[in-house]
Amino acid sequence: MLEKRILLIVSGGIAAYKSLELIRLLKRQDIAVRAVMTGSAHEFVTPLSLGVLTEDQVYGDMFDLKEEREIGHIQLSREADLIVICPATANIIARMAGGIADDLATTILLATDKPVLAVPAMNVRMWGHTATQRNIARLGKDGVDVMQPDEGGMACGEYGPGRLPEPPDIAERICALLNAPFDPALAQARGPSAIPAGPLTAQPDFAPDAKRPLHGKRILVTAGPTREAIDPVRYIANRSSGRQGFAIAQAAAEAGADVTLIAGPVHLATPPGVIRIDVESAREMQDEVGRALPADVAIMVAAVSDWRAAESAGQKIKKDGSGDVPPLELTENPDILAGLAQHAKRPELLVGFAAETEKIVEHARAKLERKRCDWIVANDVSGDVMGGANNAVTLVTAEGHEAWEDAPKDVVARKLIARIGEKIGQSE
Ligand code: C5P
């Protein structure tokens, strides 16, 4: 049987060292590997390591005349049965999706007619970014096979999807694409490593954190402002950016919860793994909150408009030239938080937010009692909290209160989720 050959493109991410393990596994499956490195891959692995393991020359510089004369980029792709990009960074994925050919790796990818497998690995936020998700969808439509990254602890200390899948899983996928038999026992066998000693083998293994504090819990989050129509073109709203609520939804998802995020009109990307429902008005938000029940925890971060126009005009209200202003009568909106506290499916833990400018604890405690929720996270909005990046909050519960220091909203979010984990989370 003819030996199968892959062309492995290694791009520059912390997971690049795992490509060495992949080469070792593939060779055990009798698959020949030839490696191409991007410029930034050199920051993570050396051509020497790749060369020793592939037992071949390592390619990288498109304008290296010797390389081009002996084996041009077309030839590199022609001699392979499959091209694998591992790890595939957000950057190379973006360049592929855009059809950019500005180095040897991307030139090969644009010139090839061979099947292509991309194995992404990147920070959780980069993976979840709308641009990356758009690029991944583009690659799928272009016929590239894209593996889903694993979830777990990241080199940067964050948690979520974005980790490179384990090398045996990648090897198995490659074998499937090559129609080659895959021997899992062989792949898993931990024989003496051919990886040269040195800093490479000292790379940390960011193993997934097995215990996630909110695993299996359903968490409902409201976020952003509401928009209350006056007529088809005008509305009442507020300056809420939604950032704190989105950060909480993200932190909850990272802690393993099943998260439903009910969002007013905001310009924010949906955090990875979160189910998002967009609404406009308070009444729509209330309906969607009801539909999202049951939930173990509800965190009501939305800045719900207290009032709406008593009657929303069906047509645009016209200036009649007389100088008289039309009357604008307001009516009160339903209090979604207070309503949830009385609901037959009241979540076990109900958390409200309160924006205060003075007597923060006193006002927050009054709100906690009036709305019958369990916790109030009170923010001091005397500064630029609305729409700002930071938040200084005081957590008020039936037992007492504690002021947290001013911190970025994602830090506040993770701290709140950690507290919720302590209160209702599972301990194994
Ligand atoms: O009464 P106040 O607007 O200060 O209460 C703030 C808390 O109540 C927040 O958790 C907010 O999401 C929630 N709220 C609500 N429905 C309203 C008003 C506020 O759920 N109509």
Coordinates of C-alpha atoms and ligand atoms in Angstrom, one line a residue:
M1 CA 0.0 0.0 0.0
L2 CA 1.3 3.4 -0.9
E3 CA 2.3 5.6 2.1
K4 CA 0.0 8.5 2.8
R5 CA 1.5 11.9 3.1
I6 CA 0.4 15.0 4.8
L7 CA 1.7 18.5 4.6
L8 CA 1.5 20.0 8.1
I9 CA 1.4 23.8 8.5
V10 CA 2.4 24.9 11.9
S11 CA 1.3 28.4 12.8
G12 CA 2.4 30.5 15.8
G13 CA 0.4 29.7 18.9
I14 CA 1.3 28.3 22.4
A15 CA -0.2 24.9 21.2
A16 CA 2.4 24.6 18.5
Y17 CA 4.5 22.3 20.7
K18 CA 1.7 19.7 20.4
S19 CA 2.3 19.5 16.7
L20 CA 5.4 17.6 17.6
E21 CA 3.4 15.0 19.4
L22 CA 1.0 14.8 16.4
I23 CA 3.9 14.1 14.1
R24 CA 5.1 11.3 16.3
L25 CA 1.6 9.7 16.4
L26 CA 1.2 10.1 12.6
K27 CA 4.5 8.4 11.9
R28 CA 3.4 5.5 14.1
Q29 CA 0.4 5.2 11.8
D30 CA 2.8 5.1 8.8
I31 CA 1.8 8.5 7.6
A32 CA 4.6 10.6 6.3
V33 CA 4.7 14.3 7.4
R34 CA 6.4 17.3 5.8
A35 CA 6.2 20.5 7.8
V36 CA 5.8 24.1 6.8
M37 CA 6.1 26.8 9.5
T38 CA 4.7 30.3 9.5
G39 CA 7.0 33.1 10.7
S40 CA 5.5 33.3 14.2
A41 CA 5.6 29.5 14.7
H42 CA 9.4 30.0 15.1
E43 CA 8.5 31.7 18.5
F44 CA 7.1 28.4 19.8
V45 CA 8.9 25.5 18.1
T46 CA 12.1 25.2 16.3
P47 CA 12.7 24.0 12.7
L48 CA 15.2 21.6 14.2
S49 CA 12.5 19.9 16.3
L50 CA 10.2 19.6 13.3
G51 CA 13.0 18.5 11.0
V52 CA 14.2 15.7 13.4
L53 CA 10.7 14.4 13.8
T54 CA 9.6 14.6 10.2
E55 CA 13.0 13.4 9.0
D56 CA 12.7 16.0 6.3
Q57 CA 13.5 19.5 5.4
V58 CA 11.2 22.1 7.1
Y59 CA 9.9 24.8 4.8
G60 CA 9.0 28.4 5.7
D61 CA 10.4 31.0 3.5
M62 CA 8.7 31.5 0.2
F63 CA 11.5 33.6 -1.2
D64 CA 14.2 31.2 -0.3
L65 CA 15.4 30.5 -3.9
K66 CA 17.0 27.2 -3.0
E67 CA 13.7 25.9 -1.6
E68 CA 11.7 27.3 -4.5
R69 CA 14.1 25.8 -7.1
E70 CA 14.2 22.4 -5.5
I71 CA 10.6 22.2 -4.6
G72 CA 8.2 25.0 -5.2
H73 CA 5.1 25.7 -3.2
I74 CA 2.9 24.0 -5.8
Q75 CA 5.0 21.0 -5.5
L76 CA 4.7 20.9 -1.7
S77 CA 0.9 20.7 -2.1
R78 CA 1.0 18.3 -5.0
E79 CA 3.0 15.8 -3.1
A80 CA 0.5 15.7 -0.2
D81 CA -2.7 13.7 0.2
L82 CA -4.0 16.2 2.8
I83 CA -3.0 19.6 4.2
V84 CA -3.3 20.0 7.9
I85 CA -3.0 23.4 9.7
C86 CA -2.2 22.6 13.4
P87 CA -2.4 24.6 15.4
A88 CA -4.5 27.0 13.3
T89 CA -4.4 30.4 15.0
A90 CA -7.1 33.1 14.6
N91 CA -4.7 34.9 12.3
I92 CA -4.1 32.2 9.8
I93 CA -7.8 31.3 9.8
A94 CA -8.6 35.0 9.0
R95 CA -6.0 35.0 6.2
M96 CA -7.4 31.8 4.8
A97 CA -11.0 33.1 5.0
G98 CA -9.9 36.3 3.2
G99 CA -8.0 34.4 0.5
I100 CA -4.8 36.2 1.5
A101 CA -1.5 34.6 0.4
D102 CA 1.3 36.6 2.0
D103 CA 3.7 33.8 3.1
L104 CA 4.5 30.3 2.1
A105 CA 1.8 28.7 4.2
T106 CA -1.1 30.8 2.9
T107 CA 0.2 30.6 -0.6
I108 CA 0.1 26.8 -0.5
L109 CA -3.4 27.0 1.0
L110 CA -4.6 29.3 -1.8
A111 CA -2.9 27.2 -4.5
T112 CA -3.9 23.7 -3.4
D113 CA -6.6 21.5 -4.7
K114 CA -6.0 19.0 -1.9
P115 CA -8.4 18.5 1.1
V116 CA -7.6 20.8 4.0
L117 CA -8.1 20.2 7.7
A118 CA -7.8 23.2 10.1
V119 CA -7.3 22.5 13.8
P120 CA -7.9 25.8 15.7
A121 CA -6.3 26.7 19.0
M122 CA -6.6 30.1 20.5
N123 CA -7.7 32.1 23.5
V124 CA -11.4 31.6 24.4
R125 CA -12.3 35.2 23.6
M126 CA -10.5 35.1 20.2
W127 CA -12.4 31.8 19.4
G128 CA -15.7 33.4 20.4
H129 CA -15.2 36.6 18.6
T130 CA -17.7 37.3 15.9
A131 CA -14.9 37.8 13.3
T132 CA -13.4 34.4 14.1
Q133 CA -16.7 32.6 14.0
R134 CA -17.5 34.3 10.7
N135 CA -14.2 33.2 9.3
I136 CA -14.7 29.6 10.6
A137 CA -18.2 29.6 8.9
R138 CA -16.5 30.9 5.7
L139 CA -13.9 28.1 5.7
G140 CA -16.7 25.5 6.2
K141 CA -18.4 26.9 3.1
D142 CA -15.1 26.9 1.2
G143 CA -14.8 23.1 1.9
V144 CA -12.2 23.2 4.6
D145 CA -12.7 20.6 7.4
V146 CA -12.5 22.5 10.7
M147 CA -12.1 20.6 14.0
Q148 CA -13.9 22.0 17.1
P149 CA -11.4 23.1 19.7
D150 CA -11.6 21.5 23.2
E151 CA -12.8 23.3 26.2
G152 CA -10.6 23.7 29.2
G153 CA -8.0 25.8 31.1
M154 CA -6.0 28.1 28.9
A155 CA -2.3 29.1 28.9
C156 CA -3.7 32.6 29.7
G157 CA -5.5 31.4 32.8
E158 CA -9.0 31.6 31.2
Y159 CA -11.4 28.7 30.8
G160 CA -13.5 27.8 27.8
P161 CA -13.4 26.5 24.2
G162 CA -10.2 27.2 22.3
R163 CA -7.7 24.5 23.4
L164 CA -6.1 22.4 20.7
P165 CA -7.8 19.0 20.6
E166 CA -5.7 16.2 22.0
P167 CA -3.1 14.9 19.4
P168 CA -4.7 11.3 19.3
D169 CA -8.0 12.9 18.3
I170 CA -6.4 14.9 15.6
A171 CA -4.5 11.9 14.4
E172 CA -7.8 9.9 14.2
R173 CA -9.5 12.7 12.2
I174 CA -6.5 12.8 9.8
C175 CA -6.7 9.0 9.3
A176 CA -10.4 9.2 8.6
L177 CA -9.8 11.9 6.0
L178 CA -7.1 9.8 4.4
N179 CA -9.1 6.7 4.5
A180 CA -6.3 5.2 6.5
P181 CA -6.8 2.7 9.3
F182 CA -6.4 4.2 12.8
D183 CA -5.1 2.2 15.7
P184 CA -6.1 4.0 18.9
A185 CA -4.0 1.7 21.0
L186 CA -1.0 2.6 19.0
A187 CA -1.8 6.3 19.2
Q188 CA -2.3 6.2 22.9
A189 CA 0.9 4.2 23.6
R190 CA 3.4 6.3 25.4
G191 CA 6.6 5.1 23.9
P192 CA 9.9 6.8 24.3
S193 CA 9.4 10.3 22.9
A194 CA 11.4 11.3 19.9
I195 CA 11.0 15.0 20.9
P196 CA 14.4 16.5 21.4
A197 CA 15.1 17.5 25.0
G198 CA 15.2 21.2 25.9
P199 CA 12.7 23.9 26.4
L200 CA 10.1 22.2 24.2
T201 CA 9.6 19.3 26.5
A202 CA 9.3 21.8 29.4
Q203 CA 6.1 23.3 27.9
P204 CA 3.4 23.1 30.5
D205 CA 0.4 20.9 29.8
F206 CA -2.7 23.0 30.4
A207 CA -4.9 20.1 31.3
P208 CA -8.6 20.7 31.5
D209 CA -10.0 21.6 34.9
A210 CA -12.2 18.6 35.5
K211 CA -14.3 20.3 38.2
R212 CA -16.5 23.1 37.0
P213 CA -18.5 24.7 39.9
L214 CA -21.7 25.4 38.0
H215 CA -21.8 22.3 35.9
G216 CA -25.4 21.3 35.1
K217 CA -26.9 24.5 36.6
R218 CA -29.3 26.6 34.5
I219 CA -28.6 30.3 34.8
L220 CA -30.7 33.1 33.4
V221 CA -29.2 36.6 32.9
T222 CA -30.9 39.8 31.7
A223 CA -28.6 42.5 30.4
G224 CA -28.6 45.9 28.6
P225 CA -31.2 48.6 28.4
T226 CA -34.8 48.2 27.2
R227 CA -36.2 50.4 24.5
E228 CA -39.8 51.6 24.9
A229 CA -41.4 52.9 21.7
I230 CA -43.1 56.3 21.6
D231 CA -43.9 55.9 17.9
P232 CA -42.3 53.9 15.1
V233 CA -39.1 56.0 15.1
R234 CA -38.7 57.3 18.7
Y235 CA -38.1 55.5 21.9
I236 CA -37.2 55.9 25.6
A237 CA -34.0 54.1 26.6
N238 CA -31.0 54.5 28.9
R239 CA -27.2 54.4 28.7
S240 CA -26.7 50.8 29.8
S241 CA -24.1 49.1 27.6
G242 CA -24.9 45.5 28.6
R243 CA -21.2 44.9 29.4
Q244 CA -21.6 43.8 33.0
G245 CA -24.5 41.4 32.2
F246 CA -22.6 39.9 29.2
A247 CA -19.5 39.4 31.3
I248 CA -21.6 37.6 33.9
A249 CA -23.2 35.4 31.3
Q250 CA -19.7 34.6 30.0
A251 CA -18.3 33.8 33.4
A252 CA -21.3 31.6 34.2
A253 CA -20.8 29.7 30.9
E254 CA -17.1 29.3 31.7
A255 CA -18.0 27.9 35.1
G256 CA -20.0 25.2 33.3
A257 CA -23.5 26.5 33.6
D258 CA -26.2 26.4 30.8
V259 CA -26.7 30.1 30.3
T260 CA -29.6 31.9 28.7
L261 CA -28.9 35.6 28.2
I262 CA -31.9 37.9 27.5
A263 CA -30.5 41.0 26.1
G264 CA -31.9 44.4 25.3
P265 CA -30.5 46.3 22.3
V266 CA -26.7 46.3 22.7
H267 CA -23.7 46.0 20.4
L268 CA -21.9 43.1 22.0
A269 CA -20.8 39.7 20.8
T270 CA -22.6 36.7 22.3
P271 CA -20.2 35.0 24.7
P272 CA -19.3 31.5 23.6
G273 CA -21.7 28.7 24.6
V274 CA -24.4 31.2 25.7
I275 CA -27.9 31.1 24.4
R276 CA -28.9 34.7 23.6
I277 CA -32.4 36.0 23.1
D278 CA -32.6 39.6 21.9
V279 CA -35.5 41.8 23.0
E280 CA -36.4 45.5 22.9
S281 CA -39.0 46.4 25.5
A282 CA -39.5 45.5 29.2
R283 CA -42.6 43.6 28.4
E284 CA -40.8 41.5 25.8
M285 CA -38.0 40.9 28.3
Q286 CA -40.5 39.8 30.9
D287 CA -42.1 37.3 28.4
E288 CA -38.7 35.8 27.5
V289 CA -37.7 35.5 31.2
G290 CA -40.9 33.6 31.8
R291 CA -40.2 31.3 28.8
A292 CA -36.7 30.6 30.0
L293 CA -37.8 29.1 33.3
P294 CA -37.1 27.0 35.2
A295 CA -33.7 28.2 36.2
D296 CA -31.5 27.5 39.2
V297 CA -30.3 31.1 39.3
A298 CA -31.5 34.4 37.8
I299 CA -29.2 37.4 37.7
M300 CA -31.1 40.4 36.6
V301 CA -28.6 42.9 35.4
A302 CA -30.7 44.7 32.8
A303 CA -31.4 48.4 33.2
V304 CA -35.1 48.0 32.6
S305 CA -36.9 51.2 31.8
D306 CA -39.1 52.1 34.7
W307 CA -41.7 53.7 32.4
R308 CA -43.0 53.4 28.8
A309 CA -45.3 55.6 26.8
A310 CA -48.9 55.0 27.9
E311 CA -49.8 54.7 24.3
S312 CA -47.3 54.1 21.5
A313 CA -48.4 55.9 18.4
G314 CA -48.9 53.7 15.3
Q315 CA -47.6 56.5 13.0
K316 CA -44.8 58.9 13.4
I317 CA -46.0 61.8 15.6
K318 CA -45.8 65.0 13.4
K319 CA -44.8 68.5 14.3
D320 CA -47.8 70.6 13.2
G321 CA -46.0 73.9 13.1
S322 CA -48.1 75.5 15.9
G323 CA -45.2 75.2 18.4
D324 CA -47.4 73.1 20.7
V325 CA -45.6 70.0 22.0
P326 CA -47.5 66.7 22.0
P327 CA -48.3 65.3 25.5
L328 CA -46.2 62.3 26.5
E329 CA -48.0 60.3 29.1
L330 CA -46.0 57.5 30.8
T331 CA -47.1 54.3 32.5
E332 CA -45.1 52.0 34.7
N333 CA -43.4 48.9 33.3
P334 CA -43.7 45.6 35.0
D335 CA -41.0 44.9 37.5
I336 CA -39.5 41.7 36.1
L337 CA -37.3 41.0 39.1
A338 CA -40.1 41.4 41.7
G339 CA -42.4 39.4 39.4
L340 CA -39.9 36.5 39.3
A341 CA -39.6 36.5 43.1
Q342 CA -43.3 35.7 43.3
H343 CA -43.3 33.3 40.4
A344 CA -44.3 29.6 40.9
K345 CA -41.0 28.7 39.3
R346 CA -38.9 31.1 41.3
P347 CA -35.2 30.3 40.9
E348 CA -33.4 29.1 44.0
L349 CA -31.1 32.1 43.9
L350 CA -32.4 35.4 42.7
V351 CA -29.9 38.2 42.2
G352 CA -30.8 41.8 41.4
F353 CA -28.7 44.8 40.6
A354 CA -29.2 48.3 41.9
A355 CA -27.7 51.5 40.6
E356 CA -27.2 53.9 43.4
T357 CA -25.6 57.3 43.9
E358 CA -25.8 57.6 47.7
K359 CA -26.5 55.5 50.8
I360 CA -25.7 52.5 48.7
V361 CA -26.1 49.7 51.3
E362 CA -29.3 51.2 52.8
H363 CA -31.0 51.7 49.5
A364 CA -29.9 48.2 48.3
R365 CA -31.2 46.5 51.4
A366 CA -34.5 48.3 51.0
K367 CA -34.6 47.1 47.4
L368 CA -33.8 43.5 48.4
E369 CA -36.7 43.4 50.8
R370 CA -39.1 45.2 48.5
K371 CA -38.4 43.0 45.6
R372 CA -37.9 39.8 47.7
C373 CA -34.7 38.7 46.0
D374 CA -31.8 37.0 47.7
W375 CA -28.9 39.2 46.8
I376 CA -28.5 42.7 45.5
V377 CA -25.3 43.8 43.7
A378 CA -25.3 47.5 44.2
N379 CA -23.2 49.7 42.0
D380 CA -22.1 53.1 42.7
V381 CA -23.1 54.9 39.5
S382 CA -21.9 58.3 40.6
G383 CA -18.9 57.8 38.3
D384 CA -19.0 56.5 34.7
V385 CA -20.2 53.0 35.4
M386 CA -23.0 53.1 32.8
G387 CA -21.2 52.1 29.7
G388 CA -17.7 52.2 31.4
A389 CA -15.2 49.3 31.7
N390 CA -15.0 49.2 35.5
N391 CA -17.5 48.6 38.3
A392 CA -17.3 49.2 42.1
V393 CA -20.0 47.0 43.7
T394 CA -21.3 46.1 47.1
L395 CA -22.8 42.7 47.5
V396 CA -25.8 42.9 49.8
T397 CA -27.4 39.7 51.2
A398 CA -29.8 38.9 54.1
E399 CA -26.7 38.1 56.2
G400 CA -24.7 41.3 55.6
H401 CA -22.8 43.2 52.9
E402 CA -19.3 43.5 51.5
A403 CA -17.8 46.1 49.3
W404 CA -15.7 44.8 46.5
E405 CA -12.9 47.0 45.1
D406 CA -13.3 48.9 41.9
A407 CA -12.4 46.4 39.1
P408 CA -13.0 45.6 35.4
K409 CA -16.5 44.2 34.8
D410 CA -15.2 40.8 33.8
V411 CA -13.4 40.5 37.1
V412 CA -16.5 41.5 39.0
A413 CA -18.4 38.9 36.9
R414 CA -16.1 36.1 37.8
K415 CA -16.1 37.0 41.5
L416 CA -19.9 37.0 41.5
I417 CA -20.1 33.7 39.7
A418 CA -17.5 32.2 42.1
R419 CA -19.8 33.3 45.0
I420 CA -22.8 31.8 43.3
G421 CA -20.8 28.6 42.8
E422 CA -20.1 28.5 46.6
K423 CA -23.7 29.1 47.4
I424 CA -25.4 26.6 45.0
G425 CA -22.7 24.8 43.1
Q426 CA -22.0 21.2 43.1
S427 CA -19.1 19.8 45.1
E428 CA -17.8 16.5 44.0
Ligands
C5P1 O1 -35.9 49.3 40.9 P1 -34.6 49.3 40.2 O2 -34.7 49.6 38.7 O3 -33.5 50.0 40.9 O4 -34.2 47.7 40.3 C1 -33.0 47.3 39.7 C2 -33.1 45.8 39.7 O5 -34.4 45.3 39.3 C3 -32.2 45.2 38.6 O6 -31.9 43.9 38.9 C4 -33.2 45.2 37.4 O7 -32.7 44.3 36.4 C5 -34.5 44.8 38.0 N1 -35.6 45.4 37.3 C6 -36.5 44.6 36.7 N2 -37.6 45.2 36.1 C7 -37.9 46.5 36.2 C8 -37.0 47.3 36.9 C9 -35.9 46.7 37.4 O8 -36.3 43.4 36.6 N3 -39.0 47.0 35.6

